[in-house]
CSV table of C-alpha atoms and ligand atoms in Angstrom, one decimal:
chain,number,residue,atom,x,y,z
D,1,MET,CA,35.2,81.5,-121.3
D,2,TYR,CA,34.6,79.7,-118.0
D,3,LYS,CA,31.3,77.7,-117.5
D,4,ALA,CA,29.6,76.4,-114.4
D,5,PRO,CA,30.9,72.9,-113.7
D,6,ARG,CA,29.0,70.1,-115.4
D,7,GLY,CA,25.9,69.1,-113.4
D,8,THR,CA,25.7,72.5,-111.6
D,9,SER,CA,23.7,75.6,-112.4
D,10,ASP,CA,23.5,79.3,-111.4
D,11,ILE,CA,20.2,80.3,-109.8
D,12,LEU,CA,19.5,83.6,-111.5
D,13,PRO,CA,17.4,86.5,-110.1
D,14,GLU,CA,14.4,85.5,-112.2
D,15,GLU,CA,14.3,82.1,-110.6
D,16,GLN,CA,15.0,83.4,-107.0
D,17,GLY,CA,11.2,83.9,-106.2
D,18,TYR,CA,10.6,80.2,-106.6
D,19,TRP,CA,13.6,79.4,-104.3
D,20,ARG,CA,12.5,81.9,-101.8
D,21,HIS,CA,8.9,80.4,-101.9
D,22,VAL,CA,10.3,76.9,-101.3
D,23,THR,CA,12.7,78.1,-98.3
D,24,ASP,CA,9.8,80.2,-96.8
D,25,VAL,CA,7.3,77.3,-97.0
D,26,ALA,CA,9.9,74.9,-95.5
D,27,ALA,CA,10.4,77.2,-92.5
D,28,SER,CA,6.7,77.8,-91.8
D,29,ILE,CA,6.0,74.0,-92.1
D,30,GLY,CA,9.0,73.3,-89.8
D,31,LEU,CA,7.5,75.7,-87.2
D,32,LEU,CA,4.0,74.2,-87.6
D,33,TYR,CA,5.3,70.7,-86.7
D,34,GLY,CA,7.8,71.8,-84.1
D,35,TYR,CA,11.1,71.3,-86.2
D,36,ARG,CA,13.8,73.8,-85.5
D,37,PRO,CA,16.5,74.9,-88.1
D,38,ILE,CA,19.9,73.5,-88.2
D,39,ALA,CA,22.9,74.1,-90.5
D,40,THR,CA,26.0,71.8,-90.8
D,41,PRO,CA,29.2,72.4,-92.7
D,42,ILE,CA,29.5,71.9,-96.5
D,43,PHE,CA,32.2,69.4,-95.9
D,44,GLU,CA,32.7,66.7,-93.4
D,45,ASP,CA,35.0,63.9,-92.5
D,46,ALA,CA,34.7,61.6,-95.5
D,47,GLN,CA,34.2,58.5,-93.1
D,48,LEU,CA,30.9,60.1,-91.8
D,49,PHE,CA,29.3,59.4,-95.2
D,50,LEU,CA,31.2,56.3,-96.0
D,51,ARG,CA,30.1,54.7,-92.8
D,52,SER,CA,26.5,55.8,-93.0
D,53,ALA,CA,25.9,55.1,-96.6
D,54,ALA,CA,27.9,51.8,-96.4
D,55,VAL,CA,29.6,50.0,-99.2
D,56,GLY,CA,27.6,48.8,-102.2
D,57,THR,CA,25.6,52.0,-102.5
D,58,ASP,CA,26.3,54.2,-105.5
D,59,LEU,CA,26.8,57.1,-103.2
D,60,ALA,CA,29.6,55.5,-101.3
D,61,ASP,CA,31.2,53.8,-104.3
D,62,LYS,CA,31.5,56.3,-106.9
D,63,GLU,CA,29.5,59.6,-106.2
D,64,MET,CA,31.3,61.3,-103.3
D,65,TYR,CA,33.4,64.3,-103.7
D,66,VAL,CA,36.3,63.1,-101.6
D,67,PHE,CA,39.6,65.2,-101.2
D,68,ASN,CA,42.5,65.6,-98.8
D,69,ASP,CA,42.8,69.1,-97.4
D,70,PRO,CA,46.3,70.7,-97.2
D,71,GLY,CA,46.5,69.3,-93.6
D,72,GLY,CA,46.1,65.8,-94.9
D,73,GLN,CA,42.6,65.2,-93.4
D,74,GLN,CA,40.3,63.2,-95.7
D,75,LEU,CA,37.1,65.2,-96.3
D,76,SER,CA,34.0,64.8,-98.5
D,77,LEU,CA,31.6,67.5,-99.7
D,78,LYS,CA,28.2,67.0,-98.1
D,79,ALA,CA,26.7,64.1,-100.0
D,80,GLU,CA,23.4,64.1,-98.1
D,81,GLY,CA,21.9,65.9,-94.9
D,82,THR,CA,21.0,63.1,-92.6
D,83,ALA,CA,24.4,61.8,-91.4
D,84,PRO,CA,25.7,65.4,-90.6
D,85,VAL,CA,22.6,66.2,-88.6
D,86,CYS,CA,23.2,62.9,-86.7
D,87,ARG,CA,26.9,63.8,-86.1
D,88,ALA,CA,25.7,67.2,-84.8
D,89,TYR,CA,23.1,65.6,-82.5
D,90,LEU,CA,25.8,63.5,-81.0
D,91,GLU,CA,28.5,66.2,-80.9
D,92,HIS,CA,26.2,68.7,-79.2
D,93,GLY,CA,24.7,66.2,-76.7
D,94,MET,CA,21.2,66.7,-78.0
D,95,PHE,CA,20.4,63.2,-76.7
D,96,ASN,CA,20.2,65.1,-73.3
D,97,LEU,CA,17.3,67.1,-74.6
D,98,PRO,CA,13.7,65.9,-74.4
D,99,GLN,CA,13.2,63.5,-77.3
D,100,PRO,CA,12.5,63.5,-80.2
D,101,VAL,CA,14.8,66.3,-81.3
D,102,LYS,CA,13.2,67.6,-84.5
D,103,LEU,CA,15.4,69.5,-86.9
D,104,TYR,CA,15.1,70.8,-90.5
D,105,TYR,CA,17.7,72.2,-92.9
D,106,ILE,CA,18.1,73.5,-96.4
D,107,THR,CA,21.4,72.5,-97.8
D,108,PRO,CA,23.3,72.0,-101.0
D,109,ALA,CA,24.3,68.3,-101.7
D,110,PHE,CA,27.1,67.1,-104.0
D,111,ARG,CA,27.0,63.8,-105.8
D,112,PHE,CA,29.1,62.8,-108.8
D,113,GLU,CA,26.2,61.5,-110.9
D,114,ARG,CA,25.7,61.5,-114.6
D,115,PRO,CA,23.9,64.8,-115.2
D,116,GLN,CA,20.5,64.7,-116.8
D,117,ALA,CA,17.2,66.4,-116.3
D,118,GLY,CA,16.5,66.4,-112.6
D,119,ARG,CA,19.8,64.9,-111.6
D,120,TYR,CA,22.6,67.4,-110.8
D,121,ARG,CA,26.1,67.1,-109.2
D,122,GLN,CA,25.1,70.0,-106.9
D,123,HIS,CA,21.5,70.0,-105.8
D,124,TYR,CA,19.6,71.4,-102.9
D,125,GLN,CA,17.6,69.5,-100.3
D,126,CYS,CA,15.0,70.5,-97.7
D,127,GLY,CA,15.2,67.8,-95.1
D,128,PHE,CA,13.5,67.1,-91.7
D,129,GLU,CA,14.7,64.7,-89.1
D,130,ALA,CA,13.0,63.5,-85.9
D,131,ILE,CA,15.7,61.9,-83.7
D,132,GLY,CA,15.2,59.9,-80.6
D,133,GLU,CA,11.6,58.3,-81.1
D,134,ALA,CA,10.6,54.9,-82.2
D,135,ASP,CA,6.7,55.5,-82.0
D,136,PRO,CA,5.2,54.9,-85.5
D,137,ILE,CA,3.0,58.0,-84.9
D,138,ILE,CA,6.2,60.1,-85.7
D,139,ASP,CA,6.6,58.2,-89.0
D,140,ALA,CA,3.0,59.0,-90.0
D,141,GLU,CA,3.4,62.6,-88.8
D,142,LEU,CA,6.5,63.1,-90.9
D,143,ILE,CA,4.8,61.6,-94.0
D,144,ASP,CA,1.8,64.1,-93.2
D,145,LEU,CA,4.4,66.9,-93.0
D,146,ALA,CA,5.9,65.9,-96.4
D,147,GLN,CA,2.5,65.9,-98.1
D,148,ARG,CA,1.6,69.3,-96.4
D,149,PHE,CA,4.9,70.7,-97.5
D,150,LEU,CA,4.3,69.9,-101.1
D,151,CYS,CA,0.6,71.0,-101.1
D,152,SER,CA,1.6,74.3,-99.4
D,153,LEU,CA,4.0,74.9,-102.1
D,154,GLY,CA,1.2,74.6,-104.7
D,155,LEU,CA,1.9,71.1,-105.9
D,156,SER,CA,-1.0,68.6,-106.3
D,157,GLU,CA,0.1,65.9,-108.7
D,158,PHE,CA,2.2,63.5,-106.7
D,159,SER,CA,1.8,60.1,-105.0
D,160,ILE,CA,3.3,58.6,-101.9
D,161,GLY,CA,4.8,55.1,-102.0
D,162,LEU,CA,5.4,53.3,-98.8
D,163,ASN,CA,7.2,50.0,-97.7
D,164,SER,CA,8.8,48.5,-94.7
D,165,ILE,CA,12.3,46.9,-95.2
D,166,GLY,CA,12.4,45.4,-91.7
D,167,CYS,CA,15.1,45.5,-89.1
D,168,GLN,CA,18.4,44.0,-88.2
D,169,THR,CA,16.6,40.8,-86.9
D,170,CYS,CA,14.3,40.1,-89.9
D,171,GLN,CA,16.0,41.7,-92.8
D,172,PRO,CA,18.9,39.2,-93.0
D,173,GLN,CA,16.4,36.3,-93.7
D,174,TYR,CA,14.7,38.4,-96.3
D,175,VAL,CA,18.1,39.1,-98.1
D,176,GLU,CA,18.8,35.4,-98.1
D,177,ALA,CA,15.4,34.6,-99.7
D,178,LEU,CA,16.1,37.4,-102.2
D,179,LYS,CA,19.6,36.1,-103.2
D,180,GLU,CA,18.1,32.6,-103.6
D,181,TYR,CA,15.4,34.0,-105.9
D,182,TYR,CA,17.9,36.0,-107.9
D,183,SER,CA,20.4,33.2,-108.2
D,184,SER,CA,18.3,31.5,-110.8
D,185,TYR,CA,18.2,34.8,-112.8
D,186,PHE,CA,22.0,35.6,-112.3
D,187,SER,CA,23.0,35.3,-116.1
D,188,GLU,CA,20.1,37.5,-117.1
D,189,LEU,CA,21.1,40.5,-114.8
D,190,CYS,CA,22.7,43.8,-115.9
D,191,PRO,CA,26.4,44.2,-114.9
D,192,ASP,CA,25.3,46.7,-112.2
D,193,CYS,CA,22.9,44.1,-110.7
D,194,GLU,CA,25.5,41.3,-110.8
D,195,LEU,CA,27.5,43.7,-108.6
D,196,ARG,CA,24.5,44.5,-106.4
D,197,PHE,CA,23.8,40.7,-106.0
D,198,VAL,CA,27.3,40.3,-104.3
D,199,ARG,CA,27.5,43.7,-102.5
D,200,ASN,CA,24.1,45.0,-101.7
D,201,PRO,CA,21.2,42.6,-102.7
D,202,LEU,CA,18.5,44.9,-101.5
D,203,ARG,CA,19.4,47.4,-104.2
D,204,LEU,CA,18.5,44.7,-106.8
D,205,LEU,CA,14.9,45.7,-106.3
D,206,ASP,CA,15.5,49.3,-107.4
D,207,CYS,CA,17.2,48.7,-110.8
D,208,LYS,CA,15.8,50.9,-113.6
D,209,LYS,CA,16.7,48.6,-116.4
D,210,GLU,CA,13.6,47.1,-118.0
D,211,HIS,CA,14.5,43.4,-117.8
D,212,CYS,CA,15.8,43.7,-114.2
D,213,HIS,CA,12.7,45.6,-113.4
D,214,LYS,CA,10.5,42.6,-114.5
D,215,ILE,CA,12.7,40.1,-112.5
D,216,ALA,CA,12.3,42.4,-109.4
D,217,ASP,CA,8.6,42.7,-109.8
D,218,ALA,CA,8.2,39.0,-109.1
D,219,ALA,CA,10.8,38.9,-106.3
D,220,PRO,CA,10.0,38.0,-102.8
D,221,LYS,CA,8.5,41.0,-100.8
D,222,THR,CA,10.0,42.5,-97.7
D,223,LEU,CA,6.6,42.7,-96.1
D,224,ASP,CA,6.4,38.9,-96.1
D,225,TYR,CA,9.5,38.6,-94.0
D,226,LEU,CA,9.0,41.1,-91.3
D,227,CYS,CA,9.3,40.0,-87.7
D,228,THR,CA,6.4,40.6,-85.3
D,229,GLU,CA,7.7,44.0,-84.0
D,230,CYS,CA,8.2,45.3,-87.6
D,231,GLN,CA,4.9,44.0,-88.7
D,232,THR,CA,3.1,45.9,-85.8
D,233,HIS,CA,5.1,48.9,-86.4
D,234,PHE,CA,4.1,49.0,-90.1
D,235,LYS,CA,0.5,48.3,-89.3
D,236,ASP,CA,0.5,51.1,-86.9
D,237,VAL,CA,2.1,53.6,-89.4
D,238,GLN,CA,-0.6,52.8,-91.9
D,239,HIS,CA,-3.3,53.0,-89.3
D,240,TYR,CA,-2.2,56.6,-88.4
D,241,LEU,CA,-1.9,57.5,-92.1
D,242,VAL,CA,-5.4,56.4,-92.7
D,243,ALA,CA,-6.5,58.4,-89.7
D,244,LEU,CA,-4.6,61.5,-91.2
D,245,ARG,CA,-6.3,60.9,-94.5
D,246,ILE,CA,-3.0,60.7,-96.3
D,247,PRO,CA,-3.4,58.6,-99.5
D,248,PHE,CA,-0.4,56.2,-100.1
D,249,SER,CA,0.4,53.0,-101.9
D,250,ILE,CA,2.5,50.0,-100.8
D,251,LYS,CA,5.5,49.7,-103.2
D,252,HIS,CA,7.1,46.3,-102.7
D,253,ARG,CA,10.3,47.3,-104.5
D,254,LEU,CA,10.8,50.5,-102.6
D,255,VAL,CA,14.1,50.1,-100.8
D,256,ARG,CA,15.9,53.6,-101.0
D,257,GLY,CA,19.4,54.3,-102.4
D,258,LEU,CA,21.1,54.8,-99.0
D,259,ASP,CA,21.9,52.0,-96.7
D,260,TYR,CA,21.1,53.3,-93.3
D,261,TYR,CA,17.3,52.6,-93.4
D,262,SER,CA,15.3,50.2,-91.5
D,263,ARG,CA,11.5,49.5,-91.2
D,264,THR,CA,9.4,52.4,-92.7
D,265,VAL,CA,10.7,53.7,-96.2
D,266,PHE,CA,8.7,56.1,-98.3
D,267,GLU,CA,9.1,58.1,-101.6
D,268,ILE,CA,7.1,60.8,-103.2
D,269,GLU,CA,6.8,60.7,-107.0
D,270,PRO,CA,5.2,63.1,-109.5
D,271,LEU,CA,2.2,61.4,-111.2
D,272,GLU,CA,4.2,61.5,-114.4
D,273,GLU,CA,6.8,59.0,-113.1
D,274,LYS,CA,10.2,58.9,-114.6
D,275,SER,CA,13.4,57.0,-113.5
D,276,GLN,CA,15.0,60.1,-111.9
D,277,SER,CA,12.0,62.0,-110.7
D,278,ALA,CA,11.4,61.4,-107.0
D,279,LEU,CA,10.4,64.7,-105.4
D,280,GLY,CA,11.5,63.4,-102.0
D,281,GLY,CA,12.1,60.3,-99.8
D,282,GLY,CA,13.0,59.1,-96.4
D,283,GLY,CA,12.3,56.7,-93.8
D,284,ARG,CA,13.5,55.4,-90.5
D,285,TYR,CA,17.2,55.0,-89.6
D,286,ASP,CA,17.1,53.3,-86.3
D,287,ASN,CA,20.7,52.1,-86.4
D,288,LEU,CA,22.5,55.2,-87.8
D,289,ILE,CA,23.2,57.1,-84.6
D,290,GLU,CA,24.7,53.9,-82.9
D,291,GLN,CA,26.8,53.4,-86.0
D,292,LEU,CA,28.2,56.8,-85.7
D,293,GLY,CA,29.2,56.1,-82.0
D,294,GLY,CA,26.1,57.0,-80.1
D,295,ASN,CA,23.7,54.9,-78.0
D,296,PRO,CA,21.0,53.1,-79.8
D,297,THR,CA,18.6,55.9,-80.8
D,298,PRO,CA,15.7,55.5,-83.2
D,299,ALA,CA,15.1,58.1,-85.8
D,300,VAL,CA,13.1,59.1,-88.9
D,301,GLY,CA,13.4,61.7,-91.6
D,302,PHE,CA,12.9,62.8,-95.2
D,303,ALA,CA,14.3,65.2,-97.7
D,304,THR,CA,13.0,66.7,-100.9
D,305,GLY,CA,15.0,67.9,-103.9
D,306,VAL,CA,14.4,71.7,-104.3
D,307,GLU,CA,15.3,71.7,-108.1
D,308,ARG,CA,12.9,69.0,-108.8
D,309,ILE,CA,10.1,70.8,-106.7
D,310,ILE,CA,10.6,73.9,-108.8
D,311,ALA,CA,10.7,72.0,-112.0
D,312,ASN,CA,7.2,70.5,-111.0
D,313,LEU,CA,5.9,73.9,-109.9
D,314,HIS,CA,6.7,75.2,-113.5
D,315,LYS,CA,5.2,71.9,-115.0
D,316,GLN,CA,1.9,72.2,-112.9
D,317,GLY,CA,1.7,76.0,-113.9
D,318,VAL,CA,2.2,77.3,-110.3
D,319,SER,CA,3.7,80.8,-111.0
D,320,ILE,CA,5.5,82.7,-108.2
D,321,ALA,CA,6.1,86.4,-108.5
D,322,SER,CA,9.7,87.5,-108.8
D,323,CYS,CA,10.8,89.3,-105.6
D,324,THR,CA,13.5,91.4,-106.9
D,325,ALA,CA,12.1,94.5,-108.5
D,326,PRO,CA,12.9,97.7,-106.8
D,327,VAL,CA,10.1,100.2,-106.2
D,328,ALA,CA,11.6,103.2,-107.9
D,329,PHE,CA,14.1,104.2,-110.5
D,330,ILE,CA,15.7,107.8,-110.3
D,331,ALA,CA,16.5,109.3,-113.7
D,332,HIS,CA,18.3,112.6,-114.0
D,333,MET,CA,19.5,115.1,-116.7
D,334,GLY,CA,22.6,117.2,-115.9
D,335,LYS,CA,25.3,117.3,-113.3
D,336,GLU,CA,23.3,119.0,-110.6
D,337,ALA,CA,20.3,116.7,-111.2
D,338,LYS,CA,22.6,113.8,-110.7
D,339,LEU,CA,23.8,115.1,-107.3
D,340,ALA,CA,20.1,115.6,-106.4
D,341,ALA,CA,19.3,112.1,-107.5
D,342,ILE,CA,21.9,110.5,-105.3
D,343,GLU,CA,20.7,112.6,-102.3
D,344,LEU,CA,17.1,111.7,-103.0
D,345,GLY,CA,18.1,107.9,-103.5
D,346,ALA,CA,19.8,108.0,-99.9
D,347,ARG,CA,16.8,109.7,-98.4
D,348,LEU,CA,14.3,107.2,-99.9
D,349,ARG,CA,16.5,104.2,-98.8
D,350,ARG,CA,16.6,105.5,-95.3
D,351,SER,CA,12.8,105.5,-95.2
D,352,GLY,CA,12.9,101.9,-96.6
D,353,VAL,CA,12.0,102.5,-100.2
D,354,SER,CA,14.1,100.4,-102.7
D,355,VAL,CA,15.6,102.5,-105.5
D,356,VAL,CA,18.0,102.3,-108.3
D,357,ILE,CA,19.7,105.5,-109.4
D,358,ALA,CA,20.7,105.9,-113.0
D,359,THR,CA,24.5,106.0,-113.6
D,360,GLY,CA,26.5,107.7,-116.4
D,361,SER,CA,24.8,110.4,-118.5
D,362,LYS,CA,22.5,108.5,-120.9
D,363,SER,CA,19.4,110.1,-122.5
D,364,LEU,CA,16.1,110.2,-120.6
D,365,LYS,CA,14.7,107.7,-123.1
D,366,SER,CA,17.5,105.0,-122.4
D,367,GLN,CA,17.2,105.8,-118.6
D,368,LEU,CA,13.4,104.9,-118.7
D,369,ARG,CA,14.2,101.8,-120.8
D,370,GLN,CA,16.4,100.7,-117.9
D,371,ALA,CA,13.7,101.4,-115.4
D,372,ASN,CA,11.4,99.3,-117.6
D,373,SER,CA,13.6,96.3,-117.7
D,374,LEU,CA,14.2,96.5,-114.0
D,375,ASN,CA,10.4,96.3,-113.7
D,376,THR,CA,10.3,99.2,-111.1
D,377,SER,CA,6.8,100.6,-110.2
D,378,TYR,CA,7.9,104.2,-110.5
D,379,ALA,CA,10.5,106.3,-112.3
D,380,ILE,CA,11.3,109.6,-110.6
D,381,ILE,CA,12.7,112.2,-113.0
D,382,ILE,CA,14.8,115.2,-112.1
D,383,GLY,CA,15.9,117.8,-114.6
D,384,GLU,CA,16.8,121.5,-114.5
D,385,GLN,CA,13.1,122.6,-114.3
D,386,GLU,CA,12.5,120.2,-111.3
D,387,LEU,CA,15.6,121.5,-109.6
D,388,SER,CA,14.6,125.0,-109.8
D,389,THR,CA,11.1,124.4,-108.5
D,390,ALA,CA,12.0,121.8,-105.8
D,391,THR,CA,9.7,119.3,-107.6
D,392,VAL,CA,10.1,115.8,-109.3
D,393,VAL,CA,8.2,114.1,-112.0
D,394,LEU,CA,6.8,110.9,-110.8
D,395,ARG,CA,6.1,108.4,-113.6
D,396,ASP,CA,3.9,105.3,-113.0
D,397,MET,CA,5.7,102.7,-115.0
D,398,LYS,CA,2.7,100.4,-115.3
D,399,ALA,CA,0.0,102.9,-116.1
D,400,LYS,CA,2.5,105.1,-118.1
D,401,GLY,CA,1.0,108.4,-116.6
D,402,GLN,CA,3.1,111.0,-114.9
D,403,THR,CA,2.6,113.9,-112.6
D,404,THR,CA,4.9,116.7,-111.2
D,405,ILE,CA,4.8,116.7,-107.4
D,406,PRO,CA,6.9,118.7,-104.7
D,407,LEU,CA,10.1,116.9,-103.7
D,408,ALA,CA,9.0,117.0,-100.1
D,409,HIS,CA,5.9,114.8,-100.8
D,410,ILE,CA,7.8,112.0,-102.6
D,411,GLU,CA,7.8,109.5,-99.7
D,412,LYS,CA,4.0,109.9,-99.3
D,413,ALA,CA,3.5,109.5,-103.0
D,414,LEU,CA,5.5,106.2,-103.1
D,415,SER,CA,3.8,104.7,-100.0
I,1,LIG,P1,17.8,61.0,-101.3
I,1,LIG,O1,16.6,60.2,-101.8
I,1,LIG,O2,19.1,60.5,-101.7
I,1,LIG,O3,17.6,60.9,-99.7
I,1,LIG,O4,17.6,62.5,-101.7
I,1,LIG,C1,16.5,63.2,-101.3
I,1,LIG,C2,15.9,64.0,-102.5
I,1,LIG,O5,16.9,64.8,-103.0
I,1,LIG,C3,15.5,63.0,-103.7
I,1,LIG,O6,14.2,62.5,-103.5
I,1,LIG,C4,15.6,64.0,-104.8
I,1,LIG,O7,14.3,64.7,-104.8
I,1,LIG,C5,16.6,64.9,-104.4
I,1,LIG,N1,18.0,64.5,-105.1
I,1,LIG,C6,18.7,63.4,-104.8
I,1,LIG,N2,19.8,63.3,-105.6
I,1,LIG,C7,19.6,64.3,-106.5
I,1,LIG,C8,20.5,64.9,-107.7
I,1,LIG,N3,21.6,64.2,-108.0
I,1,LIG,N4,20.0,65.9,-108.4
I,1,LIG,C9,18.7,66.5,-107.9
I,1,LIG,N5,18.0,66.1,-106.9
I,1,LIG,C10,18.4,65.1,-106.2
I,1,LIG,C11,18.6,61.5,-98.9
I,1,LIG,O8,19.5,62.3,-99.2
I,1,LIG,C12,18.2,61.3,-97.5
I,1,LIG,N6,19.2,62.0,-96.6
I,1,LIG,C13,16.8,61.6,-97.1
I,1,LIG,C14,16.4,61.4,-95.7
I,1,LIG,C15,16.4,62.3,-94.7
I,1,LIG,N7,16.3,60.3,-95.1
I,1,LIG,C16,16.0,60.4,-93.9
I,1,LIG,N8,16.2,61.6,-93.6
C-alpha cells in the first residue's frame, strides 16, 4: 500500500471547511488592505532560493527540494513565497506601477525538515508582501493586517513579538559584538551553534537548546547597535502600532530563520508557546530585490502557516461548518424509477440544487443510510407508486418526517 510521503498529509473533505475559511478570510483581508492576489509556480530556478535565503540558513543548507529537470536545469520546489513574488515583481516590471505594490498569495511550500507536530515537509502559507515602500507606516499596517487576519479567523490566544535587526550599515558591528560575546562560550555551544558561529552568527540567538538559549538570553541586543536611521524607523513602527492599539512585545532574540531580513522583524506565537509553534512571521527585506538583480527597493511582508492556524482553531474550540454536504439524495426502487431519478437529478442540478443519485439497486434502507452519511438535508424517494401518480416522497433527513408531493413542485419544496 502506498502512503502519503513522510511530512505530507491529505486534506480530507471533512477538513476542507477549515481550509476554505482560511482562504476566504485571506482574500477578504487582502481586499480590505489593498492587496491583490498573485500565484507563482510550484518550482523555480534553485538559485532564486539559494541566493535569497543565503548560506548558513537551515533552508539553504539542508531543507530545499533541489532537482535537475530532464533538460538539465537545476530547479527547486518552492521553499517559501517571498523570493518568487520578488522575482515576479521584477520579471513583470511591477516597479513601473505606483508603489508600494501589495500582493498576497496562498501557496504550498516544501522544506525537508524533520516532521513533527506543526512541522511538515509540505505546508501551506498565506503570505502578504508590500514592495516598494520604506515608510515604517507600512510595517505597522502589515502587523495590523496580520493581527486582523488571525482575529477574523476566530483566533484570540496569540502574541506578537517584535524586534529590529538593523541594516547593512549597523548590523555588521552588531555581529562582531555578538561573535566576541559568544567566543567565550564556544566550548559550551551545541554542534549546530558551533556551525552558526562560523557561518551565520545571528542565528545563534534562535537556538532552541536549553543551554544555548540561556547563553543567547544574555547576549548583546540588536537594538543597542542600531544606526540612527534604523533607530528612528523602529521607533516610528512602535509609535504607529501604539496608535493602532496593537499589543506587541519586544523580543531581543527574534532574528527569523531566513537571511534576507533587515530592520523590522516580527513573529506571532500562540500563547502556549512551543519551539515549532509560530503561527506566522515576517519583516522588512529591503535588500532582497537588489540581490535578485533589481534596483534597490524596500519591501516588507509576512506569512502564516495554514496548518498551524487550523490546529489552533481546533485547540481554541472554533468550529467551522463542513461545506461539502449536498442538498438532496435521490433514492429509487425499480428500473423505471432509476431512470426517473437520473432525469430528476439533472433537472434539479440545472436549477442549482446539489444532488446525489443512488447507484446500483440497493434496498431503500441502505439508500437512506447513504443519504444520512452524506449529511444531505433531504432524501427524495421514487418508487412504483410515485411513478404512477407523478409524485415523489420528500423526506426531511434532520426532522425525519416525510410527505408526498407532486413531482412538479419539487424545486419549490427544496428552496
Ligand atoms: P517562515 O517563518 O519560514 O517565513 O514561514 C512562515 C510561516 O509558515 C511560519 O510562521 C509557520 O507558521 C509556517 N511554517 C514554516 N515552516 C513550516 C513547516 N515546515 N511546517 C508547517 N508550517 C510551517 C517565510 O517563509 C517568509 N517567506 C515569510 C515572509 C513573507 N517574510 C516576508 N514576507
